[in-house]
Each structure stands twice: as structure tokens, then as C-alpha cells.
Amino acid sequence: MQYADAKQRFIQAWGTLGATWGINKAMAQIHALLLLSVEPLSAEEIMKELKMSRGNVNMNLRALIDWGIVRKENRVGERKEYFSTGKDVWELARQVSRERRRREIEPILQVLSEVQDVTGDNKKSVAEFKQVTQDLYDFSTKVDGMIEKFTKADQTWFYKLLMKL
Amino acid sequence: MQYADAKQRFIQAWGTLGATWGINKAMAQIHALLLLSVEPLSAEEIMKELKMSRGNVNMNLRALIDWGIVRKENRVGERKEYFSTGKDVWELARQVSRERRRREIEPILQVLSEVQDVTGDNKKSVAEFKQVTQDLYDFSTKVDGMIEKFTKADQTWFYKLLMKL
DNA sequence: ATAAAGTTTCAATAATATTTGAAAGTTTGA
DNA sequence: TCAAACTTTCAAATATTATTGAAACTTTAT
């Protein structure tokens, strides 16, 4: 397969994958492009390559920076900004897990604990409610702890863990 | 907090959480309602409780059944169908992991391997491309294996694993 | 064979999310 | 201070996804 085709195919697939996670397509595609690029790219270059508007590129670059997976770079004697992403897949996974933990698990734990002190006449329903939300809370807490460990550990730890399975 | 409020709050939160994953709000809300319900519910009851159209309830129930997390039940002497979901959080997590693995990891592994035999003039770019896609492939394969283990193991195994961390 | 009781489908509509691009803002050098 | 080079914003336009509801379909009892 020719380089240009492979590149297109990868960027497309990465965009689709992103979309099935909460990450929008443009954001995932910009990330894919940066992953493949040997040199950092300017907004201009990204626009041209992905046929995206300036505003879209700018907004999604900012989101990627906010997620902590893309960096801005400045070159001496140049006004333009360049963007790059780390090529370390492990580090990427950690960063994404960390953000998703913060954005998703924390809010649901919050709700689950708020809702625990429920009262009502229908004993059976209330009991079932407490049971289910308590179970979910316990499980989520465990997963949360696991992700926390994961995001703080180093790659070696992870590989050793995989061995044990 | 009163039962009715707590219930609403939980259903709402579960819907939102679902939406940030690839699961649509209605689907997650129906699931939440069934989770809390002591008895199986009919489509009619779900419609009424969630103020959703018949079609929407039907389609999303089918999707939940397709995901393997909701069951149809028939009662003797009744034409109507009733729906229920398992209350075991662990089993739910396994089922969801299994489906997401099938729907998301498998396709990306497919693309990553297809794209490996890339050729082109720009040696450096091609080398970078191969490196990145290979790394992603390896990592994804590992995660895939981990999820497979997870979905086949039992709860005890998981808790023991958590202990080790 | 018919009708009652229910389920499923799907085209139209509504709601959400993404993208554009022009205008406003910022930074830098002369 | 000015203007060139670049970045950011955001209201409007587009595209995508979810929802409705009426009609078609299915099943069962008589």
C-alpha cells in the first residue's frame, strides 16, 4: 500500500474510533496526523492536509492541548506556532485514562453517593434502589482506583501486570 | 432524598454517562429504569415512566437485548412482553466490555494490520508510520487480550487482581 | 376468517453536535 | 504608532443522530 493511502486510511480510522469514544472526529484526525508527522506542524499545514477550516483546527488543537496530549512549540525567529504530539503510546493511554477518569467517573460517583440517603414508603423499591446504587458505587470506586494506579504507574508495571493475567 | 427524586436523578445521570460513552441516552435510561425495578416492566410501562415514544422504547430495548444486557420475558396467559436486566454489576461490566471489544478494538486492529505493509519514497515518513502503527498495534493487542481475560474470568479473579495492585 | 392485543418499522421531524469563515483580537518588528 | 502575520472567537450554516407516531405487521383466541 502506498504511503499516502495508508496515511489516509489511518487518519480516517482514528477519527472513527475517536467518535465512538467521546472524542470528536476532527480532534482525533488532527491527533492522528500529528502522530504520523516527523516534524511538528503549523495550523496552516493541518488545515491544508485535512481540508478543515481554520477555526475548526484551532478549536480542536486547543482541546487536544487541554487533554494534555498535544504541545505547542515556537521556533526562534518565527511567529507561527507549531504543534506536536508524543509518540509514546503508553503515555498517550495514561493521559487519556486520566482525563476520562476525571470527566466521567468522578461525576457518576458524585451522583451515586448523593442518592444513597433515599427514603420512601415503598420498602421494597427503596431497598432495591439502595442495593443497586451501592453496588454500582463500590464497583466504580474499584475501577476508579485501578485507573488511578494505572495512570501513576510506569510502563513496566503495566507489562508485568499483563504477564500475571 | 425522596425515592421518586433519587430515581429520577439516577436515571438522568445514567443517561448522561451513557451518552459520553457510545450508548445513547434513551438506551441508558431504559437500562437504568430496569436496573431499579423490582419487577420486569412492559414497553407500555417504560414509555409512561420515561415519557418516551413507543418506537423509541422498542428500538432501544432491542439494542439492549442485542448488547446482551436485557432479557425478554413472557408471562403465562399474557400476550404482553416484559423486560428485565440483571442486577449483577460485575456481569454487566463484563458484558459491556465484551461488546465494546468486539465493536471497537477488532476493527482498529484490522486497520492497523492492513496498513502495515506501506511503501513509499520518503524513507523517514514511512519509517515513522510503521513505527507508530506497529506500537499502536502491539498496545491494542495487549489491551485486547486483557479485556478478553476479564470477560472470561469470574468476579473473584477480578477482586484478587485489584488486591495485587 | 376475524378482531383484539400487541410489536415493529421507518419516513418525517426535532434535537444536537460539528464546521465554517469572516471579523475581532493579539503580538511583533520597524 | 502602524501594519503585517498570525491566532482566536462565535454566530450562522451544515451535518449527524435521536425521536416520534402512525401505519404495517404479527400473534393468538374465538
XYZ file of C-alpha atoms (C1' of nucleotides) in Angstrom:
390
model
C 0.000 0.000 0.000
C 1.245 3.472 -0.896
C 2.213 5.830 1.905
C -0.409 8.441 1.015
C -3.181 5.846 1.047
C -2.044 4.228 4.255
C -1.872 7.630 5.890
C -5.386 8.495 4.769
C -6.702 5.157 5.902
C -5.132 5.515 9.317
C -6.344 9.068 9.847
C -9.835 8.064 8.817
C -9.886 5.042 11.122
C -8.521 7.017 14.035
C -11.251 9.604 13.501
C -13.959 6.945 13.535
C -12.535 5.298 16.613
C -12.395 8.641 18.380
C -16.032 9.257 17.538
C -17.140 6.040 19.250
C -15.352 7.324 22.316
C -16.435 10.809 23.300
C -13.715 12.384 21.131
C -14.863 14.186 18.058
C -13.698 13.162 14.639
C -11.749 16.299 13.788
C -9.897 16.148 17.084
C -8.940 12.520 16.588
C -7.876 13.154 12.999
C -5.631 16.040 13.935
C -4.100 13.837 16.566
C -3.567 11.047 14.048
C -1.868 13.443 11.648
C 0.464 14.697 14.344
C 1.232 11.147 15.421
C 2.420 10.324 11.938
C 4.289 13.521 11.322
C 8.063 13.514 11.748
C 8.131 17.273 12.315
C 5.716 19.468 14.273
C 3.027 21.022 12.072
C 1.562 24.514 11.894
C -2.183 25.154 11.956
C -1.891 26.090 8.284
C -0.414 22.734 7.370
C -3.048 20.835 9.319
C -5.821 22.804 7.616
C -4.428 22.006 4.223
C -3.773 18.345 4.872
C -7.128 17.578 6.499
C -9.165 20.078 4.461
C -10.549 21.664 7.571
C -11.350 25.256 8.351
C -9.008 27.405 10.371
C -11.487 27.728 13.226
C -12.053 24.022 13.472
C -8.356 23.267 13.534
C -7.759 25.919 16.147
C -10.557 24.760 18.445
C -9.610 21.127 18.275
C -5.944 21.842 18.786
C -6.878 23.683 21.923
C -8.968 20.727 23.055
C -6.053 18.372 22.435
C -3.781 20.646 24.425
C -6.388 20.716 27.163
C -6.385 16.919 27.218
C -2.630 17.129 27.642
C -1.775 15.178 24.527
C -0.574 17.919 22.191
C 2.108 20.557 22.747
C 2.639 23.996 21.250
C 6.122 24.814 20.055
C 7.697 28.051 18.987
C 10.677 28.332 16.692
C 13.207 31.084 17.066
C 12.650 33.916 14.644
C 9.200 32.680 13.656
C 5.854 33.974 14.761
C 3.961 30.876 13.737
C 3.121 28.157 16.261
C 3.858 24.526 15.654
C 2.121 21.533 17.189
C 3.318 18.072 18.052
C 2.213 15.033 19.995
C 4.155 12.426 21.912
C 4.791 9.198 20.039
C 4.723 7.082 23.154
C 1.537 5.040 23.028
C 1.773 4.110 26.682
C 1.962 7.715 27.719
C -0.961 8.533 25.459
C -3.085 5.804 27.038
C -2.246 7.080 30.507
C -3.130 10.622 29.623
C -6.439 9.652 28.055
C -7.363 7.420 31.005
C -6.566 10.193 33.414
C -8.809 12.664 31.622
C -11.673 10.249 31.160
C -11.471 9.332 34.801
C -11.730 12.948 35.770
C -14.543 13.743 33.351
C -16.657 10.633 33.694
C -16.057 8.526 36.753
C -15.889 11.373 39.200
C -19.294 12.831 38.289
C -21.043 9.466 38.441
C -19.528 8.658 41.837
C -20.790 12.009 42.965
C -24.363 11.217 41.922
C -24.234 7.694 43.306
C -23.236 8.901 46.714
C -25.713 11.801 46.773
C -28.505 9.436 46.003
C -27.673 6.949 48.751
C -29.717 8.562 51.521
C -33.000 7.840 49.813
C -36.216 7.452 51.823
C -39.738 6.407 50.893
C -42.796 4.335 51.693
C -42.266 1.502 49.307
C -39.773 -0.523 51.337
C -39.015 -2.975 48.609
C -38.264 -0.355 45.966
C -36.137 1.683 48.322
C -34.187 -1.403 49.323
C -33.612 -2.354 45.701
C -32.546 1.178 44.913
C -30.025 1.247 47.729
C -28.691 -2.131 46.786
C -28.178 -1.287 43.117
C -26.656 2.137 43.652
C -24.425 0.816 46.412
C -23.157 -1.970 44.170
C -22.509 0.467 41.366
C -20.733 2.790 43.728
C -18.480 0.025 45.016
C -17.676 -1.217 41.575
C -16.988 2.265 40.201
C -14.755 3.037 43.144
C -12.710 -0.051 42.420
C -12.385 0.743 38.739
C -11.509 4.287 39.652
C -8.733 3.121 41.919
C -7.441 0.824 39.243
C -7.279 3.620 36.693
C -5.566 5.845 39.197
C -2.894 3.245 39.726
C -2.582 2.787 36.011
C -2.100 6.471 35.357
C 0.523 6.791 38.010
C 2.452 3.630 37.329
C 5.072 3.237 34.650
C 5.017 1.051 31.610
C 6.984 -1.757 33.219
C 4.347 -2.129 35.894
C 1.687 -2.469 33.250
C 3.571 -5.117 31.318
C 4.238 -7.077 34.455
C 0.556 -6.918 35.261
C -0.295 -8.232 31.815
C 2.094 -11.133 32.378
C 0.274 -12.166 35.506
C -3.067 -12.424 33.763
C -33.969 12.486 49.418
C -37.345 11.113 48.328
C -37.423 7.900 46.334
C -39.026 9.474 43.263
C -36.363 12.206 43.137
C -33.489 9.837 43.701
C -34.810 7.603 40.947
C -35.080 10.499 38.532
C -31.635 11.719 39.408
C -30.117 8.314 38.887
C -31.868 7.709 35.564
C -30.784 11.118 34.357
C -27.177 10.599 35.385
C -27.040 7.154 33.863
C -28.346 8.601 30.601
C -25.690 11.287 30.566
C -22.964 8.807 31.364
C -24.142 6.544 28.588
C -24.048 9.429 26.138
C -20.360 10.127 26.835
C -19.760 6.501 26.013
C -21.179 5.447 22.666
C -24.516 4.483 24.244
C -27.430 6.719 23.515
C -29.315 8.458 26.238
C -32.625 6.677 25.812
C -30.916 3.308 25.831
C -29.042 4.081 29.026
C -32.148 5.485 30.689
C -34.219 2.425 29.910
C -31.442 0.324 31.313
C -31.328 2.446 34.469
C -35.068 2.085 34.941
C -34.892 -1.686 34.599
C -31.952 -1.809 36.995
C -34.039 -0.128 39.664
C -37.230 -2.008 39.022
C -38.073 -4.899 41.311
C -40.327 -6.472 38.687
C -39.835 -6.755 34.913
C -41.536 -3.932 33.008
C -43.613 -3.871 29.835
C -42.874 -1.490 26.944
C -46.008 0.389 27.946
C -44.750 0.993 31.468
C -41.359 2.148 30.244
C -42.976 4.583 27.801
C -45.072 6.042 30.543
C -42.327 6.292 33.112
C -39.709 7.803 30.818
C -42.130 9.782 28.637
C -40.743 8.253 25.503
C -42.481 7.196 22.319
C -43.362 3.594 21.667
C -40.946 3.369 18.733
C -38.052 4.743 20.689
C -38.626 2.361 23.575
C -38.918 -0.560 21.226
C -35.767 0.226 19.260
C -33.671 0.807 22.314
C -34.956 -2.303 24.045
C -33.904 -4.253 21.006
C -30.472 -2.627 21.141
C -30.138 -3.532 24.828
C -31.110 -7.103 24.056
C -28.588 -7.092 21.236
C -25.915 -5.969 23.707
C -26.922 -8.903 25.855
C -27.888 -6.880 28.903
C -31.681 -7.042 28.790
C -33.958 -10.074 28.578
C -37.478 -10.529 27.245
C -39.880 -12.420 29.432
C -43.306 -13.824 28.770
C -45.904 -14.493 31.403
C -48.347 -17.341 31.111
C -51.718 -16.229 29.853
C -50.413 -12.800 28.785
C -49.538 -11.605 25.341
C -47.505 -8.687 26.537
C -43.720 -8.907 26.765
C -41.853 -7.917 29.870
C -38.257 -6.781 30.107
C -35.690 -7.100 32.818
C -31.962 -6.660 33.315
C -29.511 -8.469 35.565
C -28.698 -6.695 38.810
C -25.163 -8.020 38.957
C -22.850 -5.088 38.257
C -19.895 -7.334 37.603
C -21.791 -9.276 34.969
C -22.931 -6.020 33.406
C -19.355 -4.754 33.189
C -18.240 -7.975 31.573
C -20.999 -7.877 29.026
C -20.323 -4.262 28.101
C -16.571 -4.872 27.812
C -17.179 -7.844 25.606
C -19.369 -5.879 23.221
C -17.110 -2.862 23.085
C -14.156 -5.072 22.399
C -15.959 -6.648 19.501
C -17.233 -3.361 18.101
C -14.199 -1.153 18.614
C -10.930 -2.939 19.199
C -11.368 -5.516 16.499
C -11.927 -3.008 13.682
C -8.959 -0.845 14.676
C -6.649 -3.856 14.869
C -7.863 -4.757 11.415
C -6.909 -1.345 10.009
C -3.593 -1.255 11.840
C -2.547 -4.550 10.401
C -3.759 -3.750 6.881
C -1.761 -0.586 6.878
C 1.498 -2.195 7.980
C 2.797 -3.096 4.526
C 3.176 0.540 3.499
C 5.731 1.545 0.845
C 6.902 4.923 -0.386
C 9.816 7.142 -1.383
C 10.067 9.209 1.748
C 12.049 6.774 3.882
C 11.751 8.791 7.037
C 7.991 9.198 6.870
C 7.458 5.566 6.013
C 9.670 4.502 8.906
C 7.784 6.766 11.309
C 4.496 5.471 10.018
C 5.492 1.866 10.536
C 6.827 2.588 13.974
C 3.717 4.370 15.182
C 1.224 1.924 13.733
C 3.241 -1.031 14.984
C 3.349 0.416 18.506
C -0.375 1.039 18.427
C -0.976 -2.449 17.167
C 1.089 -4.002 19.939
C -0.546 -1.935 22.606
C -4.049 -2.585 21.316
C -3.367 -6.287 21.140
C -2.305 -6.283 24.764
C -5.357 -4.365 25.878
C -7.487 -6.663 23.793
C -6.030 -9.719 25.491
C -6.581 -8.139 28.862
C -10.247 -7.458 28.128
C -10.695 -10.963 26.830
C -9.348 -12.363 30.089
C -11.553 -10.011 32.020
C -14.696 -11.047 30.187
C -13.990 -14.717 30.671
C -12.855 -14.645 34.257
C -15.131 -14.542 37.265
C -15.580 -11.843 39.814
C -13.221 -13.411 42.303
C -10.388 -13.242 39.822
C -11.031 -9.550 39.320
C -11.054 -8.755 43.015
C -7.877 -10.703 43.542
C -6.290 -8.750 40.725
C -7.341 -5.490 42.335
C -5.731 -6.599 45.574
C -2.424 -7.106 43.866
C -2.324 -3.566 42.510
C -61.524 -15.801 8.955
C -61.619 -12.039 12.076
C -60.546 -8.906 15.524
C -58.113 -7.714 19.527
C -53.724 -7.013 21.596
C -49.633 -6.325 20.998
C -44.891 -5.404 18.343
C -42.018 -3.478 14.731
C -40.754 -0.385 11.087
C -39.482 3.823 9.032
C -40.196 8.379 6.823
C -40.625 12.776 8.720
C -39.241 15.825 12.309
C -36.664 17.546 16.093
C -32.615 17.972 18.712
C -27.554 18.003 18.967
C -23.127 18.461 17.534
C -19.793 19.951 14.300
C -17.848 23.034 10.991
C -17.225 27.163 8.611
C -15.388 31.669 7.752
C -15.363 36.317 8.434
C -14.450 39.577 11.961
C -12.087 40.707 16.115
C -8.052 40.224 18.750
C -3.016 39.791 19.612
C 1.834 40.067 19.009
C 5.916 41.662 16.950
C 9.185 44.430 14.345
C 10.228 48.616 12.108
C 2.214 54.062 16.167
C 1.351 51.185 12.316
C 0.670 47.219 9.656
C 1.804 42.563 8.788
C 1.416 37.947 10.434
C -0.724 35.195 12.887
C -4.451 33.314 16.428
C -8.953 33.212 18.483
C -13.863 33.680 18.715
C -18.519 32.865 17.680
C -22.939 33.326 15.089
C -24.696 31.066 11.286
C -24.813 27.078 8.252
C -24.336 22.009 7.831
C -24.245 17.525 9.074
C -25.331 13.922 12.162
C -28.069 11.493 15.354
C -32.167 10.619 18.021
C -37.135 10.651 18.417
C -41.800 10.491 17.140
C -46.007 8.388 15.768
C -48.885 6.471 12.530
C -49.137 2.545 9.587
C -47.866 -2.138 8.758
C -47.145 -6.303 10.646
C -47.632 -10.472 13.854
C -49.695 -13.477 17.027
C -53.359 -15.558 19.422
C -58.057 -16.693 20.755
C -62.502 -17.483 19.223
